[in-house]
Amino acid sequence: MIICTYLFIFIIGAMLGSFFNVCIYRLPRGEGIIFPGSHCPKCQAQLKPWDNIPILSYIFLRGKCRYCNGIISSRYILVESITGLLYLGLYLRFGLGVEFFYYIFFISVLVIITFIDIEHFLILDKITYPSMVVGLIACLIKKDLAGGAIGLLVGAGIIYGIVVVSAVILKMINHPCKDEGGMGLGDVKLGGVMGVFLGWKFVLVALFLACLFGSIIGLFLIFLKLKKRTDYIPFGPYLAMGSLVVVLWGEKVLGWYLGLLGR
Ligand SMILES: [Zn+2]
């Protein structure tokens, strides 16, 4: 019976992932989320409910639109499966308590931000600001508004510091991306969201992990010649990865990190 529960949580995650795909496509384009109904981005054909079943429709249609044969981005099945797995992971970690729903919200926001950042190099205010508000309300309910506010300042402040310092360094060495900078204000606001949800202590761990993942994966992408050294690599996905690890294994990582420092 436990398998049924797992499957149920995964399916709910995949269905919400299907909705996140709509957000990922429409929010950066300034389109409404609810109307119009789902349509093919290439031929504009209205999709039938059976064209819209998470994961399965993509497999049955072999990644092509039923109407115009246009290729459907693999991002659709990717976001649906990842969201399903993440929901399952959060359920295994927290059970079905208040914490589960708290982190479900946070991780869902991170999924949407990650895939928009990968496609558009953008972290939208209309996602980060409302998320901060929701997080602060949750902190208020937990009677720890100060904790959320301090987390926000620490998360946003550290990334803002990195943005300023890296801009100065890029200018000093006259690097070709000196005008874009390594990170932007969108990353600062995302750091704020992370701080609200994780608290100041764990947002530090998440930022440390994000830099670690960013350097390892960044070097790997350059080594495999998938990216050039001067290419812009969005940082949002690494911030999201750092946050996810902290949500699932925060205490363990903190213990290991303090051990490294010899405490
Ligand atoms: Zn089509």
mmCIF file of C-alpha atoms and ligand atoms in Angstrom, residues 40 42-43 65 68, ligand 1:
data_model
loop_
_atom_site.group_PDB
_atom_site.id
_atom_site.type_symbol
_atom_site.label_atom_id
_atom_site.label_comp_id
_atom_site.label_asym_id
_atom_site.label_seq_id
_atom_site.Cartn_x
_atom_site.Cartn_y
_atom_site.Cartn_z
ATOM 1 C CA CYS A 40 0.872 24.196 -28.999
ATOM 2 C CA LYS A 42 4.159 26.305 -32.718
ATOM 3 C CA CYS A 43 0.729 25.868 -34.415
ATOM 4 C CA CYS A 65 2.691 17.888 -31.535
ATOM 5 C CA CYS A 68 1.575 20.132 -36.615
HETATM 6 ZN ZN ZN B 1 1.474 22.102 -32.977
#
